[in-house]
PDB file of C-alpha atoms in Angstrom:
ATOM      1  CA  MET A  36     108.269 101.657 127.272  1.00 75.00           C
ATOM      2  CA  LEU A  37     108.173  98.669 129.755  1.00 85.00           C
ATOM      3  CA  GLU A  38     105.244  97.312 127.964  1.00 87.00           C
ATOM      4  CA  ILE A  39     107.033  97.462 124.640  1.00 86.00           C
ATOM      5  CA  ILE A  40     109.914  95.593 126.037  1.00 90.00           C
ATOM      6  CA  ILE A  41     107.783  92.725 127.471  1.00 92.00           C
ATOM      7  CA  TYR A  42     105.804  92.277 124.357  1.00 91.00           C
ATOM      8  CA  SER A  43     108.884  92.605 122.255  1.00 90.00           C
ATOM      9  CA  ALA A  44     110.618  89.772 124.326  1.00 93.00           C
ATOM     10  CA  ILE A  45     107.744  87.469 124.257  1.00 94.00           C
ATOM     11  CA  ILE A  46     107.139  87.980 120.214  1.00 92.00           C
ATOM     12  CA  GLY A  47     111.247  87.741 119.897  1.00 92.00           C
ATOM     13  CA  ILE A  48     111.566  84.549 121.923  1.00 95.00           C
ATOM     14  CA  ILE A  49     108.493  82.502 120.433  1.00 94.00           C
ATOM     15  CA  GLY A  50     109.217  83.716 116.926  1.00 92.00           C
ATOM     16  CA  GLY A  51     113.046  83.492 116.752  1.00 92.00           C
ATOM     17  CA  GLY A  52     112.829  80.004 118.465  1.00 93.00           C
ATOM     18  CA  CYS A  53     110.299  78.665 115.826  1.00 91.00           C
ATOM     19  CA  ILE A  54     111.944  80.242 112.930  1.00 91.00           C
ATOM     20  CA  ALA A  55     115.430  78.810 113.897  1.00 92.00           C
ATOM     21  CA  ALA A  56     114.215  75.405 114.726  1.00 92.00           C
ATOM     22  CA  GLY A  57     112.448  75.251 111.472  1.00 90.00           C
ATOM     23  CA  ALA A  58     115.409  76.112 109.471  1.00 90.00           C
ATOM     24  CA  ALA A  59     117.322  73.567 111.410  1.00 91.00           C
ATOM     25  CA  ARG A  60     114.576  71.052 110.457  1.00 90.00           C
ATOM     26  CA  MET A  61     114.820  71.725 106.729  1.00 87.00           C
ATOM     27  CA  PHE A  62     118.326  69.943 107.009  1.00 87.00           C
ATOM     28  CA  HIS A  63     116.457  66.873 107.878  1.00 85.00           C
ATOM     29  CA  ALA A  64     113.829  66.784 105.030  1.00 75.00           C
ATOM     30  CA  PRO A  65     112.176  64.777 103.603  1.00 71.00           C
ATOM     31  CA  GLU A  66     112.700  62.192 106.481  1.00 77.00           C
ATOM     32  CA  VAL A  67     111.370  64.912 109.000  1.00 74.00           C
ATOM     33  CA  GLN A  68     108.654  67.391 108.147  1.00 69.00           C
ATOM     34  CA  ALA A  69     110.299  70.869 107.815  1.00 66.00           C
ATOM     35  CA  MET A  70     109.237  74.528 107.926  1.00 68.00           C
ATOM     36  CA  GLY A  71     110.946  77.385 106.538  1.00 67.00           C
ATOM     37  CA  ALA A  72     112.100  79.336 103.851  1.00 68.00           C
ATOM     38  CA  PHE A  73     114.217  77.847 100.781  1.00 71.00           C
ATOM     39  CA  ARG A  74     116.224  81.076 100.687  1.00 73.00           C
ATOM     40  CA  THR A  75     116.972  80.681 104.187  1.00 82.00           C
ATOM     41  CA  LEU A  76     118.354  77.105 103.894  1.00 81.00           C
ATOM     42  CA  GLY A  77     120.379  78.251 100.804  1.00 78.00           C
ATOM     43  CA  GLU A  78     121.661  81.084 102.816  1.00 82.00           C
ATOM     44  CA  LEU A  79     122.640  79.239 105.750  1.00 87.00           C
ATOM     45  CA  ASN A  80     124.550  76.437 103.600  1.00 83.00           C
ATOM     46  CA  ALA A  81     126.389  79.516 101.739  1.00 80.00           C
ATOM     47  CA  CYS A  82     128.190  80.483 105.055  1.00 83.00           C
ATOM     48  CA  ASN A  83     129.629  76.948 105.115  1.00 80.00           C
ATOM     49  CA  GLY A  84     129.369  76.733 109.059  1.00 86.00           C
ATOM     50  CA  ASP A  85     131.743  79.535 109.425  1.00 89.00           C
ATOM     51  CA  PRO A  86     130.484  81.687 112.582  1.00 91.00           C
ATOM     52  CA  ILE A  87     131.870  84.900 111.052  1.00 91.00           C
ATOM     53  CA  ALA A  88     130.260  84.284 107.777  1.00 89.00           C
ATOM     54  CA  HIS A  89     127.048  83.765 109.639  1.00 91.00           C
ATOM     55  CA  PHE A  90     127.194  86.878 111.751  1.00 91.00           C
ATOM     56  CA  SER A  91     128.499  89.016 108.921  1.00 88.00           C
ATOM     57  CA  PHE A  92     125.460  87.976 106.719  1.00 85.00           C
ATOM     58  CA  GLY A  93     123.151  88.835 109.407  1.00 87.00           C
ATOM     59  CA  LEU A  94     124.775  92.121 110.157  1.00 85.00           C
ATOM     60  CA  GLY A  95     124.236  93.318 106.487  1.00 77.00           C
ATOM     61  CA  PHE A  96     120.485  92.868 106.906  1.00 81.00           C
ATOM     62  CA  PHE A  97     120.582  94.181 110.576  1.00 85.00           C
ATOM     63  CA  PHE A  98     121.300  97.824 109.485  1.00 76.00           C
ATOM     64  CA  SER A  99     118.401  97.717 106.712  1.00 74.00           C
ATOM     65  CA  SER A 100     115.910  96.211 109.222  1.00 80.00           C
ATOM     66  CA  ALA A 101     116.899  98.880 111.932  1.00 79.00           C
ATOM     67  CA  ALA A 102     116.452 101.574 109.296  1.00 72.00           C
ATOM     68  CA  SER A 103     113.196 100.178 108.372  1.00 74.00           C
ATOM     69  CA  ALA A 104     111.908  99.871 112.099  1.00 77.00           C
ATOM     70  CA  VAL A 105     112.856 103.690 112.603  1.00 70.00           C
ATOM     71  CA  ALA A 106     111.530 104.986 109.323  1.00 66.00           C
ATOM     72  CA  ALA A 107     108.192 102.742 109.170  1.00 66.00           C
ATOM     73  CA  GLY A 108     107.633 101.327 112.596  1.00 68.00           C
ATOM     74  CA  ALA A 109     107.635  97.980 111.112  1.00 71.00           C
ATOM     75  CA  LEU A 110     109.973  94.985 110.934  1.00 80.00           C
ATOM     76  CA  THR A 111     111.073  93.504 107.730  1.00 78.00           C
ATOM     77  CA  GLN A 112     111.146  89.676 106.878  1.00 83.00           C
ATOM     78  CA  ASP A 113     114.763  89.763 106.951  1.00 85.00           C
ATOM     79  CA  VAL A 114     114.541  89.956 110.770  1.00 89.00           C
ATOM     80  CA  MET A 115     112.986  86.437 110.926  1.00 89.00           C
ATOM     81  CA  HIS A 116     114.392  84.792 107.922  1.00 87.00           C
ATOM     82  CA  ARG A 117     117.986  86.181 107.828  1.00 87.00           C
ATOM     83  CA  ILE A 118     119.247  87.710 110.842  1.00 92.00           C
ATOM     84  CA  ILE A 119     117.830  85.393 113.422  1.00 93.00           C
ATOM     85  CA  PRO A 120     118.639  81.998 112.152  1.00 93.00           C
ATOM     86  CA  ASN A 121     122.261  83.369 111.046  1.00 92.00           C
ATOM     87  CA  TRP A 122     123.045  84.834 114.365  1.00 94.00           C
ATOM     88  CA  GLY A 123     121.703  81.915 115.983  1.00 94.00           C
ATOM     89  CA  ALA A 124     123.986  79.629 114.111  1.00 94.00           C
ATOM     90  CA  ALA A 125     126.790  81.831 114.548  1.00 94.00           C
ATOM     91  CA  ALA A 126     126.533  81.606 118.367  1.00 94.00           C
ATOM     92  CA  LEU A 127     126.371  77.705 118.175  1.00 94.00           C
ATOM     93  CA  LEU A 128     129.286  77.596 116.012  1.00 93.00           C
ATOM     94  CA  VAL A 129     131.521  79.762 118.022  1.00 92.00           C
ATOM     95  CA  LYS A 130     131.697  76.830 120.483  1.00 89.00           C
ATOM     96  CA  ASN A 131     131.507  74.013 118.073  1.00 90.00           C
ATOM     97  CA  ASN A 132     132.196  74.329 114.545  1.00 87.00           C
ATOM     98  CA  LYS A 133     130.498  71.319 113.494  1.00 90.00           C
ATOM     99  CA  PRO A 134     127.221  72.086 111.583  1.00 89.00           C
ATOM    100  CA  GLU A 135     125.817  68.739 111.801  1.00 89.00           C
ATOM    101  CA  GLU A 136     126.024  68.984 115.727  1.00 91.00           C
ATOM    102  CA  THR A 137     124.696  72.735 115.600  1.00 93.00           C
ATOM    103  CA  LEU A 138     123.187  74.349 112.784  1.00 92.00           C
ATOM    104  CA  HIS A 139     121.331  70.966 111.845  1.00 92.00           C
ATOM    105  CA  ASN A 140     120.254  70.377 115.411  1.00 93.00           C
ATOM    106  CA  PRO A 141     116.736  71.941 115.719  1.00 92.00           C
ATOM    107  CA  LYS A 142     116.548  72.038 119.744  1.00 93.00           C
ATOM    108  CA  LYS A 143     120.069  73.918 119.929  1.00 95.00           C
ATOM    109  CA  MET A 144     118.941  76.175 117.145  1.00 94.00           C
ATOM    110  CA  MET A 145     115.432  76.730 119.021  1.00 95.00           C
ATOM    111  CA  CYS A 146     117.239  77.788 122.069  1.00 95.00           C
ATOM    112  CA  ALA A 147     119.774  80.063 120.032  1.00 95.00           C
ATOM    113  CA  GLY A 148     116.917  81.680 117.963  1.00 94.00           C
ATOM    114  CA  ALA A 149     114.866  82.396 120.982  1.00 95.00           C
ATOM    115  CA  ALA A 150     117.859  84.002 122.647  1.00 95.00           C
ATOM    116  CA  VAL A 151     118.910  86.201 119.690  1.00 95.00           C
ATOM    117  CA  GLY A 152     115.235  87.085 118.769  1.00 94.00           C
ATOM    118  CA  GLY A 153     114.374  88.242 122.033  1.00 94.00           C
ATOM    119  CA  VAL A 154     117.233  90.581 122.438  1.00 94.00           C
ATOM    120  CA  LEU A 155     116.820  91.559 118.736  1.00 93.00           C
ATOM    121  CA  MET A 156     113.148  92.593 119.063  1.00 93.00           C
ATOM    122  CA  ILE A 157     113.601  94.441 122.335  1.00 92.00           C
ATOM    123  CA  PHE A 158     116.484  96.314 120.482  1.00 91.00           C
ATOM    124  CA  LEU A 159     114.639  97.224 117.400  1.00 88.00           C
ATOM    125  CA  ASN A 160     111.322  98.183 118.951  1.00 88.00           C
ATOM    126  CA  THR A 161     112.822 100.248 121.805  1.00 88.00           C
ATOM    127  CA  MET A 162     114.982 102.133 119.340  1.00 81.00           C
ATOM    128  CA  ALA A 163     111.963 102.756 117.055  1.00 77.00           C
ATOM    129  CA  ARG A 164     110.119 104.045 120.047  1.00 78.00           C
ATOM    130  CA  ILE A 165     112.755 106.643 121.212  1.00 77.00           C
ATOM    131  CA  ILE A 166     113.944 108.120 117.876  1.00 68.00           C
ATOM    132  CA  PRO A 167     112.512 111.559 117.388  1.00 61.00           C
ATOM    133  CA  GLU A 168     109.768 111.871 114.927  1.00 61.00           C
ATOM    134  CA  LYS A 169     111.565 114.162 112.683  1.00 59.00           C
ATOM    135  CA  LEU A 170     114.321 111.686 112.481  1.00 59.00           C
ATOM    136  CA  SER A 171     111.918 109.068 111.613  1.00 58.00           C
ATOM    137  CA  LEU A 172     110.393 111.133 108.814  1.00 62.00           C
ATOM    138  CA  ILE A 173     113.836 111.686 107.389  1.00 60.00           C
ATOM    139  CA  ALA A 174     114.383 108.112 107.312  1.00 59.00           C
ATOM    140  CA  SER A 175     111.193 107.272 105.640  1.00 59.00           C
ATOM    141  CA  GLU A 176     111.855 109.588 102.905  1.00 65.00           C
ATOM    142  CA  VAL A 177     115.154 108.081 102.116  1.00 62.00           C
ATOM    143  CA  LEU A 178     114.236 104.328 102.724  1.00 61.00           C
ATOM    144  CA  THR A 179     111.004 104.226 100.863  1.00 59.00           C
ATOM    145  CA  PRO A 180     112.559 105.219  97.364  1.00 67.00           C
ATOM    146  CA  ALA A 181     115.411 102.899  98.182  1.00 62.00           C
ATOM    147  CA  THR A 182     113.017  99.905  98.814  1.00 59.00           C
ATOM    148  CA  GLY A 183     110.895 100.807  95.716  1.00 62.00           C
ATOM    149  CA  TRP A 184     113.994 100.450  93.545  1.00 64.00           C
ATOM    150  CA  LEU A 185     115.180  97.164  95.121  1.00 60.00           C
ATOM    151  CA  ILE A 186     111.630  95.413  94.914  1.00 59.00           C
ATOM    152  CA  ASN A 187     110.738  96.591  91.409  1.00 64.00           C
ATOM    153  CA  PRO A 188     113.666  96.610  89.004  1.00 68.00           C
ATOM    154  CA  VAL A 189     116.393  94.826  90.854  1.00 69.00           C
ATOM    155  CA  MET A 190     114.822  91.830  92.437  1.00 73.00           C
ATOM    156  CA  PRO A 191     112.999  90.880  89.107  1.00 81.00           C
ATOM    157  CA  ALA A 192     116.199  90.926  87.192  1.00 83.00           C
ATOM    158  CA  ILE A 193     118.036  88.936  89.895  1.00 78.00           C
ATOM    159  CA  PHE A 194     115.412  86.024  89.712  1.00 80.00           C
ATOM    160  CA  TRP A 195     115.139  86.344  85.779  1.00 87.00           C
ATOM    161  CA  LEU A 196     119.155  85.975  85.588  1.00 86.00           C
ATOM    162  CA  ALA A 197     118.800  82.900  87.862  1.00 82.00           C
ATOM    163  CA  ALA A 198     116.017  81.375  85.635  1.00 85.00           C
ATOM    164  CA  LEU A 199     118.109  81.803  82.452  1.00 88.00           C
ATOM    165  CA  ASP A 200     121.052  80.399  84.265  1.00 86.00           C
ATOM    166  CA  ALA A 201     119.072  77.372  85.133  1.00 82.00           C
ATOM    167  CA  GLY A 202     118.530  76.294  81.423  1.00 86.00           C
ATOM    168  CA  LYS A 203     116.617  76.930  78.374  1.00 89.00           C
ATOM    169  CA  GLN A 204     113.289  75.484  79.539  1.00 89.00           C
ATOM    170  CA  THR A 205     113.423  77.219  82.813  1.00 89.00           C
ATOM    171  CA  GLY A 206     114.589  80.622  81.296  1.00 91.00           C
ATOM    172  CA  MET A 207     111.780  80.359  78.805  1.00 93.00           C
ATOM    173  CA  TRP A 208     108.872  79.738  81.534  1.00 92.00           C
ATOM    174  CA  GLY A 209     110.492  82.267  83.742  1.00 90.00           C
ATOM    175  CA  THR A 210     110.716  84.643  81.011  1.00 94.00           C
ATOM    176  CA  ILE A 211     107.033  84.075  79.957  1.00 93.00           C
ATOM    177  CA  LEU A 212     105.600  83.951  83.309  1.00 91.00           C
ATOM    178  CA  GLY A 213     107.474  86.918  84.712  1.00 90.00           C
ATOM    179  CA  GLY A 214     106.140  88.862  81.908  1.00 91.00           C
ATOM    180  CA  VAL A 215     102.489  87.798  82.615  1.00 91.00           C
ATOM    181  CA  SER A 216     102.977  88.376  86.147  1.00 88.00           C
ATOM    182  CA  ALA A 217     104.354  91.944  85.669  1.00 87.00           C
ATOM    183  CA  LEU A 218     101.154  92.682  83.522  1.00 87.00           C
ATOM    184  CA  VAL A 219      98.633  91.247  85.750  1.00 86.00           C
ATOM    185  CA  SER A 220     100.062  92.140  89.252  1.00 80.00           C
ATOM    186  CA  GLY A 221     102.729  94.681  88.528  1.00 79.00           C
ATOM    187  CA  ASN A 222     105.314  92.510  89.978  1.00 79.00           C
ATOM    188  CA  ALA A 223     107.386  90.016  87.899  1.00 84.00           C
ATOM    189  CA  VAL A 224     108.992  88.024  90.871  1.00 79.00           C
ATOM    190  CA  PRO A 225     106.164  85.781  91.462  1.00 81.00           C
ATOM    191  CA  GLY A 226     105.941  84.692  87.966  1.00 87.00           C
ATOM    192  CA  ILE A 227     109.392  84.096  87.564  1.00 87.00           C
ATOM    193  CA  VAL A 228     109.675  81.838  90.527  1.00 82.00           C
ATOM    194  CA  LEU A 229     106.546  79.762  89.245  1.00 85.00           C
ATOM    195  CA  GLY A 230     108.265  79.729  85.905  1.00 88.00           C
ATOM    196  CA  ILE A 231     111.476  78.251  87.564  1.00 87.00           C
ATOM    197  CA  LEU A 232     109.408  75.410  89.252  1.00 83.00           C
ATOM    198  CA  ILE A 233     107.718  74.543  86.204  1.00 88.00           C
ATOM    199  CA  GLY A 234     110.839  74.679  84.087  1.00 88.00           C
ATOM    200  CA  LYS A 235     112.995  72.471  86.213  1.00 86.00           C
ATOM    201  CA  SER A 236     109.946  70.038  86.693  1.00 85.00           C
ATOM    202  CA  ALA A 237     109.569  69.884  82.954  1.00 88.00           C
ATOM    203  CA  GLU A 238     113.070  69.321  82.262  1.00 87.00           C
ATOM    204  CA  GLU A 239     113.212  66.431  84.907  1.00 85.00           C
ATOM    205  CA  ASN A 240     109.921  64.798  84.148  1.00 86.00           C
ATOM    206  CA  GLY A 241     108.923  65.768  80.686  1.00 89.00           C
ATOM    207  CA  TYR A 242     105.535  67.530  79.750  1.00 88.00           C
ATOM    208  CA  LYS A 243     103.693  64.189  79.700  1.00 89.00           C
ATOM    209  CA  SER A 244     104.255  64.064  83.703  1.00 88.00           C
ATOM    210  CA  ARG A 245     101.027  64.602  85.352  1.00 89.00           C
ATOM    211  CA  ILE A 246     102.690  66.741  88.118  1.00 84.00           C
ATOM    212  CA  VAL A 247     103.841  68.889  85.353  1.00 87.00           C
ATOM    213  CA  GLN A 248     100.586  69.179  83.681  1.00 91.00           C
ATOM    214  CA  ILE A 249      98.745  69.731  87.179  1.00 90.00           C
ATOM    215  CA  LEU A 250     101.292  72.463  87.941  1.00 87.00           C
ATOM    216  CA  ILE A 251     100.871  74.280  84.558  1.00 91.00           C
ATOM    217  CA  ALA A 252      97.033  74.076  85.068  1.00 92.00           C
ATOM    218  CA  ILE A 253      97.094  75.523  88.476  1.00 89.00           C
ATOM    219  CA  VAL A 254      99.487  78.533  87.512  1.00 89.00           C
ATOM    220  CA  VAL A 255      97.144  79.329  84.463  1.00 91.00           C
ATOM    221  CA  ILE A 256      94.051  79.062  86.678  1.00 91.00           C
ATOM    222  CA  MET A 257      95.735  81.367  89.201  1.00 87.00           C
ATOM    223  CA  PHE A 258      96.776  83.938  87.021  1.00 87.00           C
ATOM    224  CA  LEU A 259      93.423  84.109  85.374  1.00 89.00           C
ATOM    225  CA  VAL A 260      91.651  84.544  88.687  1.00 87.00           C
ATOM    226  CA  ILE A 261      94.262  87.362  89.776  1.00 84.00           C
ATOM    227  CA  ALA A 262      93.730  89.206  86.370  1.00 85.00           C
ATOM    228  CA  TYR A 263      89.961  88.972  86.637  1.00 84.00           C
ATOM    229  CA  PHE A 264      89.599  90.383  90.212  1.00 81.00           C
ATOM    230  CA  ARG A 265      92.201  93.132  89.549  1.00 77.00           C
ATOM    231  CA  GLY A 266      90.227  94.090  86.639  1.00 79.00           C
ATOM    232  CA  PHE A 267      93.035  93.407  83.916  1.00 78.00           C
ATOM    233  CA  PHE A 268      90.394  92.301  81.395  1.00 75.00           C
ATOM    234  CA  ASN A 269      88.395  95.351  81.753  1.00 77.00           C
ATOM    235  CA  GLN A 270      91.100  97.422  79.980  1.00 72.00           C
ATOM    236  CA  PHE A 271      90.318  95.394  76.733  1.00 68.00           C
ATOM    237  CA  GLY A 272      86.713  95.705  77.305  1.00 62.00           C
ATOM    238  CA  LEU A 273      86.446  92.040  78.033  1.00 56.00           C
TER     239      LEU A 273
END
């Protein structure tokens, strides 16, 4: 148990600090090189500098992450991308409600993220360790189907609706590439996301833009390679 606590603290402090600092640096792009997930940036902005909103948002993913740790013995990406940045922001905003001085400050976010990450990792990993195996199996039987429902039918529908709402070009590309991605890889989300990127680029720059043409070529080649190595063409005797 002591070994788990030590390793969890090290990983949580380093990982949490880096993730939180990277999220804060995204507010300064493109003047400063940033690292982080765009969804994290959007979710942090959506909380509008309210510490309660940041804490509540992270809390919603905390319960699902805890269940995943108990059932599967693994941590979800929500721990790093959603819980730690939002709880770190909440801790800073309680004392100073100005996001430009707290949430947008990489150094302060790094310290807050490191503290939150260390405590959170220790709690989740130790809880997963002390939970009896029978309870873990029960949680796994409940969580696995729920996760499958979320990833397969729910997430693609959400991204597809977002593509349709972004405009005709974006909706068209999202629908086409989402369908191709579902056929080739079994998951429509990557195709829809790529469709959104191509559609918005085409709307802003036109199809004669070299950037749009290169992007389309890369996506086409990528799907052809994925289809080949996954044996998609073998189904048609090709």
